[in-house]
Amino acid sequence: MQLNADFTLPASAKPVDTDWVASPMQGVDRCMLDRLGHDGARATSIVRYAPGSKFSPHIHHGGEEFLVLEGVFQDEHGDYPPGTYVRNPPTSSHTPGAAQGCVIFVKLGQFDLSDRTFARINTHKIGCLPDPVRNGVAVTPLYEDGRERVQLETCEPGVSFELGDRGGIEVLVVEGCLTMNSGETADSDYSFTANGWLRLPAEKYAQVIVGDNGAKLWVKRGHLTEDVLQTSAFIHLEAARKASQ
């Protein structure tokens, strides 16, 4: 399966109720944002757990990272309320579920296979710093290595700035509204509210404007260069799968 799988092109999605697709586990639905391969492959999704639903124990061979958007996500390692950012590296395992239901933004199979770094961060319990180059934007660092940088960005109402990165950029709108300037008048087709997602490839830039109520954004940079994509977990796992056939 391929969905928004050409990482040299911009991609975006504005999930609606009709976008939910049942997963192999009863009570767990997915809104797919990008995907390269079948279950267990490289994927970016918004996942909704019905109350009482859970997955069976499993290993994340290619790693998993997620941000809790609504409700409380749970596994044997703890309970994760809204605003919790988690990284489960390759070879890690857990039994996820949600007694009261939850919604998470999740990326699977996109780690370097040598990565063993865990992260479990309640973003409401850490501070933020003013962005040194963008007035009206505060940054909460979440993770950084030689491949990528992940952070939350809290933007004041009406702020305008250039969005993009030499290594590519991916944005999920957690709260508020973000409008991409198409070069003409503002158009609803270019506006992203909560759970709206967009991805710009390496060296691609766009001017954006924050809505009247401000915005909170989950942002990942640097992970869309050719060398990072070619060493992602999906490439390794797919090669191993084909070799075993």
GROMACS .gro file of N, CA and C in nm, residues 3 19 54-55 77 110 131 146 152-154 156 158-159 166 169-170 178 226 230-231 241 243:
model
   69
    3LEU      N    1   0.054   0.556   0.023
    3LEU     CA    2  -0.027   0.676   0.042
    3LEU      C    3   0.067   0.791   0.077
   19ASP      N    4  -1.283   0.941   0.739
   19ASP     CA    5  -1.150   0.891   0.707
   19ASP      C    6  -1.108   0.771   0.793
   54LYS      N    7  -0.775  -0.257   2.308
   54LYS     CA    8  -0.632  -0.271   2.328
   54LYS      C    9  -0.574  -0.364   2.222
   55PHE      N   10  -0.445  -0.349   2.199
   55PHE     CA   11  -0.372  -0.440   2.112
   55PHE      C   12  -0.311  -0.552   2.195
   77HIS      N   13   0.381   0.022   3.093
   77HIS     CA   14   0.480   0.117   3.144
   77HIS      C   15   0.418   0.240   3.209
  110GLN      N   16   1.010   0.421   1.137
  110GLN     CA   17   1.086   0.531   1.079
  110GLN      C   18   1.214   0.562   1.157
  131ASP      N   19   1.141   3.132   2.052
  131ASP     CA   20   1.220   3.101   1.934
  131ASP      C   21   1.311   3.219   1.903
  146GLY      N   22   2.117   1.325   1.520
  146GLY     CA   23   2.178   1.364   1.395
  146GLY      C   24   2.086   1.352   1.276
  152LEU      N   25   0.742   2.088   2.008
  152LEU     CA   26   0.614   2.157   2.002
  152LEU      C   27   0.641   2.305   1.983
  153GLU      N   28   0.556   2.369   1.905
  153GLU     CA   29   0.569   2.513   1.883
  153GLU      C   30   0.436   2.579   1.918
  154THR      N   31   0.440   2.672   2.012
  154THR     CA   32   0.322   2.746   2.053
  154THR      C   33   0.327   2.884   1.989
  156GLU      N   34   0.159   3.259   1.876
  156GLU     CA   35   0.063   3.363   1.911
  156GLU      C   36  -0.030   3.392   1.793
  158GLY      N   37  -0.210   3.541   1.482
  158GLY     CA   38  -0.170   3.630   1.374
  158GLY      C   39  -0.025   3.626   1.333
  159VAL      N   40   0.056   3.543   1.399
  159VAL     CA   41   0.198   3.536   1.364
  159VAL      C   42   0.213   3.475   1.224
  166ARG      N   43   1.580   2.264   0.539
  166ARG     CA   44   1.665   2.206   0.435
  166ARG      C   45   1.656   2.054   0.434
  169ILE      N   46   1.021   1.900   0.646
  169ILE     CA   47   0.947   1.932   0.768
  169ILE      C   48   0.809   1.865   0.764
  170GLU      N   49   0.761   1.829   0.882
  170GLU     CA   50   0.629   1.768   0.898
  170GLU      C   51   0.560   1.835   1.016
  178LEU      N   52  -0.375   2.693   1.131
  178LEU     CA   53  -0.258   2.737   1.055
  178LEU      C   54  -0.299   2.743   0.908
  226GLU      N   55   1.735   1.249   0.151
  226GLU     CA   56   1.746   1.119   0.084
  226GLU      C   57   1.824   1.019   0.167
  230GLN      N   58   1.670   0.667   0.305
  230GLN     CA   59   1.728   0.542   0.259
  230GLN      C   60   1.781   0.456   0.373
  231THR      N   61   1.800   0.513   0.491
  231THR     CA   62   1.844   0.435   0.606
  231THR      C   63   1.733   0.418   0.710
  241ARG      N   64   1.242  -0.862   0.444
  241ARG     CA   65   1.123  -0.939   0.409
  241ARG      C   66   1.137  -1.002   0.271
  243ALA      N   67   1.412  -1.066   0.111
  243ALA     CA   68   1.519  -1.166   0.110
  243ALA      C   69   1.473  -1.299   0.165
   0.00000   0.00000   0.00000
